[in-house]
Tab-separated table of C-alpha atoms in Angstrom:
chain	number	residue	atom	x	y	z
A	11	MET	CA	28.040	1.404	13.517
A	12	ALA	CA	25.305	0.111	11.235
A	13	LEU	CA	22.500	1.160	13.572
A	14	THR	CA	23.773	4.695	13.740
A	15	LEU	CA	23.678	4.940	9.960
A	16	ALA	CA	20.220	3.449	9.778
A	17	LEU	CA	18.888	5.987	12.284
A	18	CYS	CA	20.063	9.037	10.312
A	19	PRO	CA	17.230	11.493	9.720
A	20	PHE	CA	15.176	11.142	6.495
A	21	ILE	CA	16.391	13.563	3.839
A	22	PRO	CA	13.393	15.292	2.162
A	23	GLY	CA	13.288	14.800	-1.572
A	24	LEU	CA	15.600	11.762	-1.517
A	25	ALA	CA	12.753	9.409	-2.297
A	26	THR	CA	8.982	9.218	-2.561
A	27	ALA	CA	6.882	6.158	-1.952
A	28	LYS	CA	5.460	4.290	-4.857
A	29	ALA	CA	1.718	4.674	-4.773
A	30	ALA	CA	-0.190	1.433	-4.972
A	31	PRO	CA	-3.080	1.405	-7.408
A	32	SER	CA	-6.382	2.481	-5.788
A	33	THR	CA	-7.906	-0.868	-6.617
A	34	SER	CA	-5.413	-2.695	-4.385
A	35	PHE	CA	-4.355	-2.693	-0.758
A	36	ILE	CA	-1.052	-4.503	-0.291
A	37	ILE	CA	0.009	-5.526	3.188
A	38	GLU	CA	3.630	-6.602	3.899
A	39	ALA	CA	4.302	-8.749	6.919
A	40	TRP	CA	7.870	-8.623	8.294
A	41	GLY	CA	9.128	-10.684	11.245
A	42	GLY	CA	10.829	-13.876	12.338
A	43	SER	CA	9.856	-17.492	12.096
A	44	SER	CA	6.323	-17.072	13.488
A	45	THR	CA	5.642	-14.604	10.669
A	46	LYS	CA	7.042	-17.071	8.117
A	47	GLY	CA	4.866	-19.849	9.696
A	48	VAL	CA	7.317	-22.206	11.246
A	49	MET	CA	6.105	-24.868	13.632
A	50	ALA	CA	7.831	-27.878	15.236
A	51	VAL	CA	6.678	-31.396	14.487
A	52	ARG	CA	7.795	-34.618	16.078
A	53	LYS	CA	8.664	-37.441	13.719
A	54	ALA	CA	10.354	-40.718	14.729
A	55	GLY	CA	10.926	-39.253	18.210
A	56	ARG	CA	12.781	-36.169	16.916
A	57	LEU	CA	11.710	-32.577	16.504
A	58	ARG	CA	12.096	-30.786	13.216
A	59	ASN	CA	10.788	-27.486	11.919
A	60	ILE	CA	8.462	-27.087	8.931
A	61	VAL	CA	6.639	-24.153	7.426
A	62	THR	CA	2.934	-24.768	7.611
A	63	GLY	CA	0.609	-23.419	5.005
A	64	HIS	CA	-1.872	-22.777	7.750
A	65	ASN	CA	0.177	-19.929	9.236
A	66	GLU	CA	-1.021	-16.619	10.591
A	67	ILE	CA	-0.244	-14.559	7.461
A	68	ALA	CA	-1.833	-17.107	5.083
A	69	ILE	CA	-4.970	-17.199	7.248
A	70	LEU	CA	-5.031	-13.434	7.511
A	71	ASN	CA	-4.811	-13.144	3.709
A	72	GLN	CA	-7.676	-15.570	3.356
A	73	LEU	CA	-9.903	-13.755	5.930
A	74	LEU	CA	-9.276	-10.376	4.343
A	75	GLN	CA	-9.875	-11.606	0.761
A	76	GLU	CA	-13.075	-13.419	1.759
A	77	LYS	CA	-14.474	-10.169	3.139
A	78	TYR	CA	-12.965	-7.509	0.926
A	79	GLY	CA	-12.036	-9.318	-2.262
A	80	SER	CA	-8.854	-10.016	-4.121
A	81	GLY	CA	-7.776	-6.386	-4.108
A	82	VAL	CA	-6.297	-6.895	-0.690
A	83	ARG	CA	-3.169	-9.067	-0.522
A	84	VAL	CA	-0.866	-9.974	2.322
A	85	ILE	CA	2.754	-10.684	1.363
A	86	ASN	CA	4.788	-12.749	3.795
A	87	HIS	CA	8.401	-11.442	4.226
A	88	GLY	CA	9.037	-13.458	7.394
A	89	ALA	CA	12.615	-14.618	7.854
A	90	PRO	CA	13.219	-17.393	10.467
A	91	SER	CA	15.529	-16.248	13.353
A	92	ALA	CA	15.472	-12.556	12.171
A	93	GLN	CA	15.754	-9.691	14.554
A	94	ALA	CA	14.311	-6.145	14.025
A	95	ILE	CA	17.835	-4.629	13.748
A	96	GLU	CA	18.688	-7.045	10.958
A	97	LEU	CA	15.694	-5.750	8.994
A	98	LEU	CA	16.678	-2.165	9.733
A	99	ASN	CA	20.235	-2.581	8.509
A	100	GLY	CA	19.854	-5.318	5.855
A	101	ARG	CA	22.087	-7.792	7.684
A	102	TYR	CA	22.123	-11.471	8.699
A	103	LYS	CA	18.674	-13.002	7.989
A	104	TYR	CA	17.749	-9.938	5.921
A	105	ALA	CA	21.185	-9.678	4.246
A	106	HIS	CA	19.456	-10.082	0.843
A	107	ASN	CA	17.629	-6.778	1.497
A	108	PRO	CA	19.019	-3.280	1.313
A	109	PRO	CA	18.655	-1.138	4.476
A	110	TRP	CA	15.055	-0.571	5.466
A	111	PRO	CA	14.610	2.951	4.075
A	112	GLU	CA	15.471	1.593	0.610
A	113	VAL	CA	12.999	-1.278	1.063
A	114	MET	CA	10.268	1.194	1.920
A	115	LYS	CA	11.236	3.493	-0.957
A	116	HIS	CA	10.493	0.774	-3.458
A	117	SER	CA	7.595	-0.885	-1.736
A	118	ASP	CA	4.011	-0.754	-3.156
A	119	ALA	CA	2.501	-1.614	0.293
A	120	SER	CA	-0.149	0.423	1.887
A	121	LEU	CA	0.314	-1.223	5.281
A	122	ILE	CA	3.344	-2.750	7.023
A	123	LEU	CA	2.991	-5.387	9.773
A	124	LEU	CA	5.987	-5.659	12.132
A	125	ASN	CA	6.340	-8.683	14.375
A	126	PHE	CA	9.745	-8.736	16.101
A	127	ALA	CA	10.912	-9.465	19.677
A	128	THR	CA	11.467	-13.240	20.134
A	129	ASN	CA	14.818	-13.448	18.401
A	130	ASP	CA	15.887	-10.057	19.815
A	131	ALA	CA	15.296	-11.454	23.312
A	132	ARG	CA	17.010	-14.813	22.418
A	133	HIS	CA	20.250	-13.263	21.119
A	134	PHE	CA	20.362	-10.743	24.072
A	135	HIS	CA	19.931	-13.736	26.482
A	136	PHE	CA	22.649	-15.914	24.946
A	137	HIS	CA	25.018	-13.139	23.743
A	138	ASP	CA	25.631	-15.406	20.739
A	139	ILE	CA	25.957	-12.728	18.086
A	140	GLU	CA	28.213	-9.723	17.557
A	141	GLN	CA	27.741	-7.113	20.206
A	142	PRO	CA	25.938	-4.480	18.117
A	143	TYR	CA	23.252	-7.060	17.336
A	144	GLN	CA	22.718	-8.053	20.958
A	145	VAL	CA	19.644	-5.921	21.313
A	146	SER	CA	18.496	-4.824	24.804
A	147	PRO	CA	14.852	-3.867	25.384
A	148	GLN	CA	15.931	-0.188	25.297
A	149	ARG	CA	17.733	-0.576	22.023
A	150	TYR	CA	14.798	-2.623	20.620
A	151	SER	CA	12.632	0.471	21.244
A	152	GLU	CA	15.008	2.593	19.208
A	153	VAL	CA	15.131	0.097	16.384
A	154	MET	CA	11.321	-0.438	16.190
A	155	THR	CA	10.787	3.304	16.254
A	156	ALA	CA	13.217	3.720	13.364
A	157	LEU	CA	11.358	1.042	11.319
A	158	ILE	CA	8.035	2.748	12.032
A	159	ASP	CA	9.299	6.240	11.204
A	160	SER	CA	10.939	5.147	7.975
A	161	ALA	CA	7.809	3.327	6.808
A	162	ARG	CA	5.705	6.406	7.533
A	163	GLU	CA	8.139	8.676	5.790
A	164	HIS	CA	7.520	6.608	2.677
A	165	GLY	CA	3.694	6.751	2.940
A	166	LYS	CA	2.998	3.513	4.674
A	167	ALA	CA	0.692	2.836	7.611
A	168	VAL	CA	2.052	0.518	10.254
A	169	VAL	CA	0.574	-2.090	12.633
A	170	LEU	CA	2.667	-3.608	15.413
A	171	GLN	CA	2.199	-7.253	16.442
A	172	GLU	CA	3.142	-8.407	19.912
A	173	PRO	CA	5.106	-11.638	20.202
A	174	HIS	CA	3.297	-14.684	21.533
A	175	PRO	CA	4.536	-16.067	24.871
A	176	LEU	CA	7.092	-18.886	25.048
A	177	CYS	CA	7.089	-21.913	27.229
A	178	GLY	CA	9.610	-24.485	28.439
A	179	ARG	CA	13.264	-23.580	28.256
A	180	ALA	CA	12.571	-20.670	25.905
A	181	GLU	CA	10.818	-18.827	28.705
A	182	LYS	CA	14.303	-17.940	29.961
A	183	TRP	CA	14.746	-15.701	26.943
A	184	ASP	CA	12.452	-13.287	28.748
A	185	VAL	CA	10.325	-11.794	25.961
A	186	ALA	CA	8.138	-9.866	28.441
A	187	PRO	CA	10.286	-6.637	28.587
A	188	TYR	CA	10.231	-6.455	24.772
A	189	ALA	CA	6.455	-6.814	24.682
A	190	ALA	CA	6.159	-4.091	27.261
A	191	ARG	CA	8.363	-1.841	25.180
A	192	LEU	CA	6.270	-2.533	22.119
A	193	ASN	CA	3.167	-1.391	23.975
A	194	ALA	CA	4.960	1.813	24.974
A	195	ILE	CA	6.066	2.396	21.412
A	196	ALA	CA	2.495	1.889	20.064
A	197	ARG	CA	1.241	4.506	22.500
A	198	ALA	CA	4.030	7.011	21.858
A	199	GLU	CA	3.840	6.649	18.059
A	200	ASN	CA	0.080	6.252	17.899
A	201	VAL	CA	0.374	2.968	16.028
A	202	PRO	CA	-2.243	0.188	16.165
A	203	LEU	CA	-1.079	-2.810	18.222
A	204	VAL	CA	-2.197	-6.441	17.955
A	205	SER	CA	-2.240	-7.684	21.531
A	206	GLN	CA	-0.961	-11.262	21.634
A	207	TYR	CA	1.417	-11.688	24.570
A	208	GLN	CA	-0.759	-11.275	27.660
A	209	ARG	CA	-3.915	-12.223	25.772
A	210	ILE	CA	-2.564	-15.648	24.943
A	211	GLN	CA	-1.105	-16.117	28.410
A	212	ASN	CA	-4.617	-15.528	29.809
A	213	MET	CA	-5.996	-18.352	27.682
A	214	PRO	CA	-6.566	-21.627	29.608
A	215	HIS	CA	-4.054	-24.274	28.589
A	216	TRP	CA	-2.316	-22.004	26.100
A	217	ARG	CA	0.882	-24.053	26.375
A	218	GLY	CA	-1.004	-26.942	24.807
A	219	MET	CA	-1.493	-24.836	21.742
A	220	MET	CA	2.218	-24.341	21.182
A	221	SER	CA	4.034	-26.750	18.907
A	222	PRO	CA	6.352	-29.288	20.666
A	223	ASP	CA	9.425	-26.974	20.740
A	224	CYS	CA	7.487	-24.475	22.967
A	225	ILE	CA	8.776	-21.687	20.690
A	226	HIS	CA	6.438	-21.746	17.684
A	227	PRO	CA	2.619	-21.880	17.625
A	228	SER	CA	0.556	-24.812	16.491
A	229	GLU	CA	-1.833	-24.293	13.561
A	230	LYS	CA	-4.649	-23.734	16.074
A	231	LEU	CA	-2.732	-20.872	17.751
A	232	TYR	CA	-1.685	-19.432	14.396
A	233	ARG	CA	-5.396	-19.168	13.543
A	234	LEU	CA	-6.184	-17.423	16.855
A	235	LYS	CA	-3.375	-14.978	16.223
A	236	ALA	CA	-4.670	-14.325	12.690
A	237	LEU	CA	-8.150	-13.656	13.927
A	238	GLU	CA	-6.814	-11.010	16.335
A	239	THR	CA	-4.656	-9.362	13.670
A	240	PHE	CA	-7.639	-9.367	11.257
A	241	GLU	CA	-9.760	-7.611	13.870
A	242	VAL	CA	-7.203	-4.872	14.432
A	243	ILE	CA	-6.703	-4.338	10.709
A	244	GLU	CA	-10.439	-4.201	10.086
A	245	ARG	CA	-11.038	-1.746	12.955
A	246	HIS	CA	-8.423	0.698	11.702
A	247	PHE	CA	-8.495	0.173	7.899
A	248	GLY	CA	-11.959	-1.292	7.269
A	249	ALA	CA	-13.257	1.724	5.385
A	250	GLN	CA	-10.332	1.664	2.997
A	251	LEU	CA	-10.682	-2.068	2.427
A	252	ALA	CA	-14.421	-1.797	1.899
A	253	ALA	CA	-13.859	0.822	-0.783
A	254	LEU	CA	-11.883	-1.751	-2.878
A	255	LYS	CA	-15.120	-3.524	-3.679
A	256	GLY	CA	-16.586	-0.324	-5.110
A	257	SER	CA	-13.547	0.260	-7.330
A	258	PRO	CA	-13.852	-0.491	-11.047
């Protein structure tokens, strides 16, 4: 099974991470459509999806560069509808990628952002994909842990991003157990976590900040998510980022 292969132990000496130049701090963001920046818009009475330039990752890149300069760069590798296991194995929405250990082997990133759960919950709810890719919350924990471990083995720091809550019919996908598992993984692996799920649910009228499909954020909510991600990155990596300005 593909997952079994992807979870094999790292073989020392097989690969070493490429070291990014000291004058740069590259962040790679991996996730589904909310990482890519998809939002729903209503035109002529019909909904359609677009990718907004005012998405979380673009805003995060702007915020970081405004404070720390052009040496920090956030690269958006979001793939709409992608699950974490697809990234791990290089399948489906990430079929253009090799398996994750190979991606990490050749990556110049210093920091990896991982934002998966929504599509994992969706496929598990509908059972509309081959069985090995119907990812239960327990299996999701295993997959996310494998992604973290492989990134670290190749010299990358990792930050986990909780999914935002869903509304309308999409609430039935039940993202909550996946968000809870992500919290447990962050504690067990000692990985910084961007709290989005409960935090957004606690906001008054948060549903009004979702785009009309009740799945993707509006530009306003994307900005609020970006501000929270920025705060977590600054708290944990601010000293490294500040050093960029002192580099020749």
